[in-house]
Short mmCIF file of C-alpha atoms in Angstrom, two decimals:
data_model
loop_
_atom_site.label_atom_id
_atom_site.label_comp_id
_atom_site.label_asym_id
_atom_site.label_seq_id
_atom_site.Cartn_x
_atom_site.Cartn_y
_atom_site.Cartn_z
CA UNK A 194 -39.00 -6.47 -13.14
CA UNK A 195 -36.04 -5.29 -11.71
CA UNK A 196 -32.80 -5.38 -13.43
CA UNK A 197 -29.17 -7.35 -12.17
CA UNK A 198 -26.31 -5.18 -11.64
CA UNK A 199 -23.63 -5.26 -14.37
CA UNK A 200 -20.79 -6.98 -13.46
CA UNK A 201 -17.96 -5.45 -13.30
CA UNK A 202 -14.72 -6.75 -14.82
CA UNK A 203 -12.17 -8.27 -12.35
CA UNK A 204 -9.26 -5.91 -11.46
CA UNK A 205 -5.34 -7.08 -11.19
CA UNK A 206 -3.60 -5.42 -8.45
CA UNK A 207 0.31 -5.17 -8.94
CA UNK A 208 3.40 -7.14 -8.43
CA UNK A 209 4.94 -6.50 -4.70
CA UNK A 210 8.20 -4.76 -4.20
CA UNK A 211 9.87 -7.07 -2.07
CA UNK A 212 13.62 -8.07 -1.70
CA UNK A 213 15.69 -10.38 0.51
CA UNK A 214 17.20 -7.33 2.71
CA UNK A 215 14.03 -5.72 3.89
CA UNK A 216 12.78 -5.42 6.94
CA UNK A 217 9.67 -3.71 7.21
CA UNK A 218 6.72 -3.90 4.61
CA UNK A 219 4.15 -1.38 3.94
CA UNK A 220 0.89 -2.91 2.48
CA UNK A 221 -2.31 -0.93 0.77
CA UNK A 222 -5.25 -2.10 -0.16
CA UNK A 223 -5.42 -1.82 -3.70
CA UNK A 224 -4.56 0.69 -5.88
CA UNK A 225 -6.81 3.26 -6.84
CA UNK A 226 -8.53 4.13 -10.55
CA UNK A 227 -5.01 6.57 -11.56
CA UNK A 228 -2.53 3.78 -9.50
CA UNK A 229 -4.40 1.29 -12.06
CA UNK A 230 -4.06 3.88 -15.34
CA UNK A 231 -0.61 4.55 -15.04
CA UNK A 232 0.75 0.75 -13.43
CA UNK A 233 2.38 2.92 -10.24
CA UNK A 234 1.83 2.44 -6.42
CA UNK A 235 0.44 5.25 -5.33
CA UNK A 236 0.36 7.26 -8.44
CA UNK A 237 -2.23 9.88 -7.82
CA UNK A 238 -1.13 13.55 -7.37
CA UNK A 239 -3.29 14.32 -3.86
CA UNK A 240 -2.17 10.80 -2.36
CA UNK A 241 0.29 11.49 0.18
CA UNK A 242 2.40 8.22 0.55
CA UNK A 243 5.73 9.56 -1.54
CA UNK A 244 5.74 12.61 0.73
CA UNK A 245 4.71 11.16 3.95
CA UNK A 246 7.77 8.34 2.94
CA UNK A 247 10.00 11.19 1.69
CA UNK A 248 9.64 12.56 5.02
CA UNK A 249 10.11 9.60 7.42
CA UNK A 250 13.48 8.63 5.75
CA UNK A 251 14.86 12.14 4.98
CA UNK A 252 15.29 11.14 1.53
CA UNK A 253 13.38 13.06 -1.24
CA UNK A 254 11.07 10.42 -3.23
CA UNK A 255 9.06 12.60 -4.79
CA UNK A 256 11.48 13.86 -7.53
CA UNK A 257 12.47 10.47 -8.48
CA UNK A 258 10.88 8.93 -11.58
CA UNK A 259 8.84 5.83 -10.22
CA UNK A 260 11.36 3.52 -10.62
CA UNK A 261 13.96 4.88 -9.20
CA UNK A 262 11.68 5.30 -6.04
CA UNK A 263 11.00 1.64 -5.80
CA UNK A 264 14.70 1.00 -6.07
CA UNK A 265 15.80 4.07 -2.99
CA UNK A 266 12.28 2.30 -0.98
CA UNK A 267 14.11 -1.16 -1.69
CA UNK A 268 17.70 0.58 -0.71
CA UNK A 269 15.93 2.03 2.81
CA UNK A 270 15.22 -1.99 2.95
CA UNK A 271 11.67 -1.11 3.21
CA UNK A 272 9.24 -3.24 0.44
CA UNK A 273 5.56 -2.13 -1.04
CA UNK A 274 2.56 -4.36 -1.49
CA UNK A 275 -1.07 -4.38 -1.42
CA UNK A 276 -3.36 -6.65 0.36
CA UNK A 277 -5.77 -7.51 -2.49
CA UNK A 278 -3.99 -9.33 -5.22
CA UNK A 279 -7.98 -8.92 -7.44
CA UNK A 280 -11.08 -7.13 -6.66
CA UNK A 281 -14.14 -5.49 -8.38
CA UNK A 282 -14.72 -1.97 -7.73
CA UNK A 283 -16.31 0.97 -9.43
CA UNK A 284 -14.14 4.16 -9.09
CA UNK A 285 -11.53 4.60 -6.18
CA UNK A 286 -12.91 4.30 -3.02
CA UNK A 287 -11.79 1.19 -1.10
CA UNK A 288 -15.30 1.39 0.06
CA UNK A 289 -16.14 -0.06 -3.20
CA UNK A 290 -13.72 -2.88 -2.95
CA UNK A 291 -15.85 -6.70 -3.96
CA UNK A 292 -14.66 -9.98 -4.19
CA UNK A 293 -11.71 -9.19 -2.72
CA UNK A 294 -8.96 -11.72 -3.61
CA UNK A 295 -6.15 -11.53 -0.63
CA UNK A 296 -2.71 -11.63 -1.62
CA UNK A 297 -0.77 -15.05 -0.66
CA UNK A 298 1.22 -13.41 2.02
CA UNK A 299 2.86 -17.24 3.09
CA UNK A 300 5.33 -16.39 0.71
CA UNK A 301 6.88 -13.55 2.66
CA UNK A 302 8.59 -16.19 4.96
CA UNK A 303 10.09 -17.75 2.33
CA UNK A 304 11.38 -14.65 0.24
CA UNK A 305 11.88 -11.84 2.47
CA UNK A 306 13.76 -13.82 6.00
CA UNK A 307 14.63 -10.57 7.77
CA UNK A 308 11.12 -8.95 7.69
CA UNK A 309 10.19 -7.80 10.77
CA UNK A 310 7.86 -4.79 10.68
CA UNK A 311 4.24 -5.06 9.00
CA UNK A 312 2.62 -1.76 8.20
CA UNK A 313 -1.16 -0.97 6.77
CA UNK A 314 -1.84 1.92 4.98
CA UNK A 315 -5.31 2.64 5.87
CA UNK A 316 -7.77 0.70 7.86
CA UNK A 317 -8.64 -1.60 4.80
CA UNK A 318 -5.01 -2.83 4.73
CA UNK A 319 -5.62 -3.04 8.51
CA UNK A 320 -8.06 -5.61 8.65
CA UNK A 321 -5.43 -8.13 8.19
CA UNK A 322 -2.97 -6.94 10.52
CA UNK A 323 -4.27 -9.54 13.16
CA UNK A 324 -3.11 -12.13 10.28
CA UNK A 325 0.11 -11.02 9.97
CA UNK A 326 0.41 -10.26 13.57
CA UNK A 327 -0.08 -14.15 14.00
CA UNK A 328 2.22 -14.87 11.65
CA UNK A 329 4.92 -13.13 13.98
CA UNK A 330 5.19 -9.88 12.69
CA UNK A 331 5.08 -6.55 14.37
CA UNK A 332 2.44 -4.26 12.95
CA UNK A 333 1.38 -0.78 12.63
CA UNK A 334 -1.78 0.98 11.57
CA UNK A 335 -0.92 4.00 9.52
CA UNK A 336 -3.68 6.70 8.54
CA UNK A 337 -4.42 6.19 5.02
CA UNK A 338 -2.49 8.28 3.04
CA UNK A 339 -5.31 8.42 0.24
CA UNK A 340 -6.60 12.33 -0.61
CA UNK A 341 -10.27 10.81 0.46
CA UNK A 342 -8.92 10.37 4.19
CA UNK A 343 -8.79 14.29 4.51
CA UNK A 344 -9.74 14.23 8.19
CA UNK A 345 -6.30 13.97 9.59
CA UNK A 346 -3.76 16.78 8.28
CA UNK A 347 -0.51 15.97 6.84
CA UNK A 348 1.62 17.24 10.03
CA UNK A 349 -0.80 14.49 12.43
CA UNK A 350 -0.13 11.33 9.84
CA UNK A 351 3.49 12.19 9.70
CA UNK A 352 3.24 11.72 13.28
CA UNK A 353 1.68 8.47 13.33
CA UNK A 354 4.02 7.28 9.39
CA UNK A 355 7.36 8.29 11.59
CA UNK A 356 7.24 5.10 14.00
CA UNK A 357 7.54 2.85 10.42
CA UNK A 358 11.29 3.67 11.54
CA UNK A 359 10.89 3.18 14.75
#
């Protein structure tokens, strides 16, 4: 007799970093198994979002403590989200990703008027920038900036992260 999979226990993605001023948006998928330990965006060491961001504004995020980084993101009137508000998954890979739970992304219209700019870090993310795209927003597929998507080097997703300015 074979044996059901245990199910795994629902996971909580985090709050978005959003304000009224800002006028582009980067969204993830969902944050990863360390993201998830230590209740940061992006908080593994390898993942290369606060240097690819540190880069594209000429402002160093990296040495910040997290909270001030949220704030200078906020400040470059750029905001931080995921895609997945809940999921299942076992271990990091957005490969994993079940029962994904999208986040309720009417309410950008309502809190953030001046956002323009839609970017998706990762194709994940980028399954939904044809939503957001119909919801009038310009979007941009960025190469994940996870340390599993190590087939691009730094130098070429710099290349691609530079036109969130743009």
């Amino acid at each position: 007799m074979r044996q059901k999979p245990i199910p795994l226990p629902p996971l909580n993605g985090f709050p978005p970093v959003l304000s009224q001023d800002i006028h582009t948006l980067i969204l993830g998928s969902f944050p990863g198994r360390e993201s998830l330990a230590q209740r940061q965006y992006y908080a593994h060491p390898r993942n290369q979002f606060w240097p690819l961001l540190s880069k594209v504004l000429d402002d160093d995020l990296v040495s910040l403590d997290y909270e001030s980084r949220l704030q200078r993101l906020l400040s470059h009137r750029i905001g931080l989200w995921d895609v997945i508000t809940m999921c299942e998954r076992e271990g990091s890979l957005d490969a994993r990703i079940r029962k994904a739970v999208p986040n309720d992304f009417a309410r950008l219209k309502r809190e953030c008027p001046l956002l323009k700019k839609v970017c998706f870090n990762g194709k994940v993310a980028g399954a939904y920038a044809a939503r957001l795209a119909g919801a009038g927003y310009q979007t941009l597929l960025l190469p994940s900036s996870s340390p599993a998507y190590a087939s691009r080097t730094f130098e070429e997703k710099l290349s691609v992260w530079q036109k969130i300015i743009l």
